[in-house]
Short mmCIF file of C-alpha atoms in Angstrom, two decimals:
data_model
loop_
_atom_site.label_atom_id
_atom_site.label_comp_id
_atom_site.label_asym_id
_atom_site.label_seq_id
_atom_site.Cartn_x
_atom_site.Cartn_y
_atom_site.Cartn_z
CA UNK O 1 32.36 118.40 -49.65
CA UNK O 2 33.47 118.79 -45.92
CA UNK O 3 36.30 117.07 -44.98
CA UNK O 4 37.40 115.62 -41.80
CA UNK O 5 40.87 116.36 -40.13
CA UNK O 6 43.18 114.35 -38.09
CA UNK O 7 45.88 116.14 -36.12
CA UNK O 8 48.23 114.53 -33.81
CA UNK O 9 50.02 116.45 -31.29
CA UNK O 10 53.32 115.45 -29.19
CA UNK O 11 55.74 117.03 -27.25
CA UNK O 12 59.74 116.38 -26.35
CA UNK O 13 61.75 117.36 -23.75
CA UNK O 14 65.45 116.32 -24.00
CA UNK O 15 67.27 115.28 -20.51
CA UNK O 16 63.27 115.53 -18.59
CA UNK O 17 64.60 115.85 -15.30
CA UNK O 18 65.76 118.83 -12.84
CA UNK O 19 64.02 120.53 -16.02
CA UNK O 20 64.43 124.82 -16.27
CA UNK O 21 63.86 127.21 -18.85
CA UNK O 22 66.54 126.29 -20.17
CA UNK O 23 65.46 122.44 -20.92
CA UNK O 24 65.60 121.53 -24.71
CA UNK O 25 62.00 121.38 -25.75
CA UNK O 26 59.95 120.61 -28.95
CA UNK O 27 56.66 120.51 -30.29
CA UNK O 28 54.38 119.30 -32.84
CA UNK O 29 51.34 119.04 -34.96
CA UNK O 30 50.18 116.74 -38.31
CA UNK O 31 47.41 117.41 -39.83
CA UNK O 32 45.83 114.48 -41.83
CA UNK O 33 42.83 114.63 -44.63
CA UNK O 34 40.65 111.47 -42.96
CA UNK O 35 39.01 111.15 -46.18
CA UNK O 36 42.35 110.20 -48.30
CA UNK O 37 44.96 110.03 -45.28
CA UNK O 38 46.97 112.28 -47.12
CA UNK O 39 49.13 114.95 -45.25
CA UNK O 40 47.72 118.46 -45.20
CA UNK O 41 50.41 120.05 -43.07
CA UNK O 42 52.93 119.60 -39.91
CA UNK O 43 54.15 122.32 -37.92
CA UNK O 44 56.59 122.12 -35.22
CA UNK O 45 58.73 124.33 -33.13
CA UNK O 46 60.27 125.26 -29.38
CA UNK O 47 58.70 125.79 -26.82
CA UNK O 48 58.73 129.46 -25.59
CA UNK O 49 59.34 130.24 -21.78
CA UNK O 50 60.53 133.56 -21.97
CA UNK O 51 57.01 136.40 -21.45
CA UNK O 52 59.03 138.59 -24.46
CA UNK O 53 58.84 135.96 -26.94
CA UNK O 54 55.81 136.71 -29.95
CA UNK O 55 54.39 132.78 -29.17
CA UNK O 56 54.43 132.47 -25.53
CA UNK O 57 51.39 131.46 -23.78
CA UNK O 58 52.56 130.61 -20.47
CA UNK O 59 55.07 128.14 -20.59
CA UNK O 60 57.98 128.79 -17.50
CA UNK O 61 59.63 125.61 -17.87
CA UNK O 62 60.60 123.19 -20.61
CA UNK O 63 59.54 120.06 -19.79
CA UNK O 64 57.79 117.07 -21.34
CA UNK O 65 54.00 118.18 -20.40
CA UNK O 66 54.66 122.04 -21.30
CA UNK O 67 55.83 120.86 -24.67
CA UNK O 68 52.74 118.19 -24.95
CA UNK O 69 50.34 121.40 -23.84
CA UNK O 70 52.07 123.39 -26.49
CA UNK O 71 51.11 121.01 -29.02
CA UNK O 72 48.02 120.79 -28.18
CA UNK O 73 47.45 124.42 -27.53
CA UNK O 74 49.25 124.71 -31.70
CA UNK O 75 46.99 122.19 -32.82
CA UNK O 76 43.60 124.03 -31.12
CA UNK O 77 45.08 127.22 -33.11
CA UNK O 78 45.27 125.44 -36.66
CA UNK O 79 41.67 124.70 -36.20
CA UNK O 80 41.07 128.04 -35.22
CA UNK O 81 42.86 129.46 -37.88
CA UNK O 82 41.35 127.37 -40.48
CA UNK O 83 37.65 128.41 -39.62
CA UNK O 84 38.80 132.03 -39.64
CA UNK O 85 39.75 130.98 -43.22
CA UNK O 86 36.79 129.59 -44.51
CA UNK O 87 38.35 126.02 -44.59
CA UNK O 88 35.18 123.58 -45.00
CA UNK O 89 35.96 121.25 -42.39
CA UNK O 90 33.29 118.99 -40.84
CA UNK O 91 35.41 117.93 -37.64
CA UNK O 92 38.51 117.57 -36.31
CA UNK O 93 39.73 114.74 -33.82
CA UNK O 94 43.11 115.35 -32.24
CA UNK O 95 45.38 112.47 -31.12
CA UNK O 96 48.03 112.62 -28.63
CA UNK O 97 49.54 110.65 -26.32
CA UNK O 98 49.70 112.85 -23.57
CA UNK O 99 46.22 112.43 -20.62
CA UNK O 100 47.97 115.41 -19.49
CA UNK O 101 47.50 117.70 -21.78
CA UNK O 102 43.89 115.77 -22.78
CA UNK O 103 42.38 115.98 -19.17
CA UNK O 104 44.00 119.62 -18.55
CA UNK O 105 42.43 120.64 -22.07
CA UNK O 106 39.21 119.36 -21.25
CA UNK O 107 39.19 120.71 -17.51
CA UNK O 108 38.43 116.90 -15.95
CA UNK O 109 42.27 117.54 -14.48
CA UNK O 110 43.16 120.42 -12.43
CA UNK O 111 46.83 121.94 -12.56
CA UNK O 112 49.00 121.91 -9.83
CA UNK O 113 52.07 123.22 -11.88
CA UNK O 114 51.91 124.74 -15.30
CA UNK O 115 48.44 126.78 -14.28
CA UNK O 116 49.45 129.74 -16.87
CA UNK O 117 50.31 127.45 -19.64
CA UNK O 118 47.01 125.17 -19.05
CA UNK O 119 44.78 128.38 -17.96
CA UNK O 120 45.80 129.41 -21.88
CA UNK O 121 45.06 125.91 -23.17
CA UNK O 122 42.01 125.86 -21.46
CA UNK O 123 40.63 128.83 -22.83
CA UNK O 124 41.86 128.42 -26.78
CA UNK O 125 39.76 124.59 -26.33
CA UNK O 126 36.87 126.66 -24.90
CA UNK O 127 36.61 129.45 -27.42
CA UNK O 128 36.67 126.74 -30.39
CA UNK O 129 34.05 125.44 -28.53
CA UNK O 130 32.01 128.53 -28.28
CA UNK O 131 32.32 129.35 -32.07
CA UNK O 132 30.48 125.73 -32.71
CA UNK O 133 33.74 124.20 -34.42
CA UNK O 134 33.51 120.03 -33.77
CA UNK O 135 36.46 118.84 -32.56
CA UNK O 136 37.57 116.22 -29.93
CA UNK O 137 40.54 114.64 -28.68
CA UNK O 138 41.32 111.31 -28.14
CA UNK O 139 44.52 109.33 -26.40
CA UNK O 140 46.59 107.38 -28.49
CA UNK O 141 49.41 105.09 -27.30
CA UNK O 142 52.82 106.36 -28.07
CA UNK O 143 55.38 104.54 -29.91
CA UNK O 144 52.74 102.22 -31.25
CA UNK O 145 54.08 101.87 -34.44
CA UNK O 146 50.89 104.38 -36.14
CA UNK O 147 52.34 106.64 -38.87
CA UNK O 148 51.30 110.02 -38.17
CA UNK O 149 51.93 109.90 -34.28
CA UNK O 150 55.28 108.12 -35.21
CA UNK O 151 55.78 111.04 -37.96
CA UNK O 152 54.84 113.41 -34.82
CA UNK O 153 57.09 112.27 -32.40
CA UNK O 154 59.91 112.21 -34.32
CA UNK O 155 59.29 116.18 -35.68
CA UNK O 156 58.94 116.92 -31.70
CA UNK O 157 62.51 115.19 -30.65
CA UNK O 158 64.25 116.40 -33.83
CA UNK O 159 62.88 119.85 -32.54
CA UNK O 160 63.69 119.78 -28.92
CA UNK O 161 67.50 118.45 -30.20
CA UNK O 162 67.62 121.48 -32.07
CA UNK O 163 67.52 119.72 -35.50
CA UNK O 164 66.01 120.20 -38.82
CA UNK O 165 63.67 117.64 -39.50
CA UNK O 166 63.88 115.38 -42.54
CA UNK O 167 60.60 115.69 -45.08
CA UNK O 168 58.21 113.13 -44.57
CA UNK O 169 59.48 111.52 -48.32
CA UNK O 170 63.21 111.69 -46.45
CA UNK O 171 61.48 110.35 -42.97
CA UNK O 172 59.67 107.51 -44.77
CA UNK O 173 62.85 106.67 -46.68
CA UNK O 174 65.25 106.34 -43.51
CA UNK O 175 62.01 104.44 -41.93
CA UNK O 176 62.15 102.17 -44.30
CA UNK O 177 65.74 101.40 -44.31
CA UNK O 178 66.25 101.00 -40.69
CA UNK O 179 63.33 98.19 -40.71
CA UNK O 180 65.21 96.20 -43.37
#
């Protein structure tokens, strides 16, 4: 049976002003079974600005949209990854929050900063594209209270503050205390 995916992207960037190379930064991807909205997998990490670095694609700043590109660019790979693997997957929909890094990925936005980082973005979305995988992204609000984009967010800010995210039992603990 194929399944369908949900992944939801965001991005951080701690202190998003007068931003540098230098700027804290932190991205992030969950991947959801639609069919049981269980968790299949989350991956997060920095984003890269320096060339030398193994996972840069483009990135010369640290700011909030190179970090919400990232993620998106990360999420594009998992797909891309997955159908390399055999995984029988009948679609994909990515959710993020960022139009940015939507419009960029889609090319109905031109760059005006960041062209390296989208030109890279744009071609991963492209390439999945060409090899027939269905996907599609779709804007979600932020802080809107939904799980998995709330479960996103925070593995992006934890990131960019250079902290090691709680599990999602941990997460959903502490969530669950702080509403009491």
């Amino acid at each position: 049976m194929s399944v369908k995916y949900d992944l939801y992207v965001d991005g951080s960037a701690i202190g998003n002003i007068n931003v540098d190379a230098n700027t804290p930064t932190g991205w992030s991807m969950v991947c959801v079974n639609k069919n049981n909205e269980s968790m299949v997998n989350e991956i997060y990490g920095r984003v890269a600005t320096d060339p030398n670095l193994e996972h840069y694609i483009g990135a010369e700043i640290g700011s909030n949209n190179t970090a919400e590109i990232t993620a998106l660019y990360e999420a594009l790979l998992f797909i891309e990854q997955g159908h390399h693997l055999g995984i029988d997957a009948e679609s994909y929909t990515i959710y993020g929050d960022s139009m940015y890094a939507g419009k960029m990925a889609m090319g109905e936005w031109n760059p005006k900063q960041n062209k390296k980082l989208v030109k890279s973005l744009v071609k991963k979305w492209n390439s999945l594209k060409r090899l027939g995988i269905s996907f599609s992204w779709e804007h979600i609000k932020a802080h809107s209270g939904h799980l998995w984009n709330e479960r996103a967010d925070y593995l992006a800010r934890e990131t960019a503050k250079g902290n090691n995210p709680s599990s999602l039992n941990d997460w959903r603990a502490n969530a669950a205390r702080s509403v009491k």
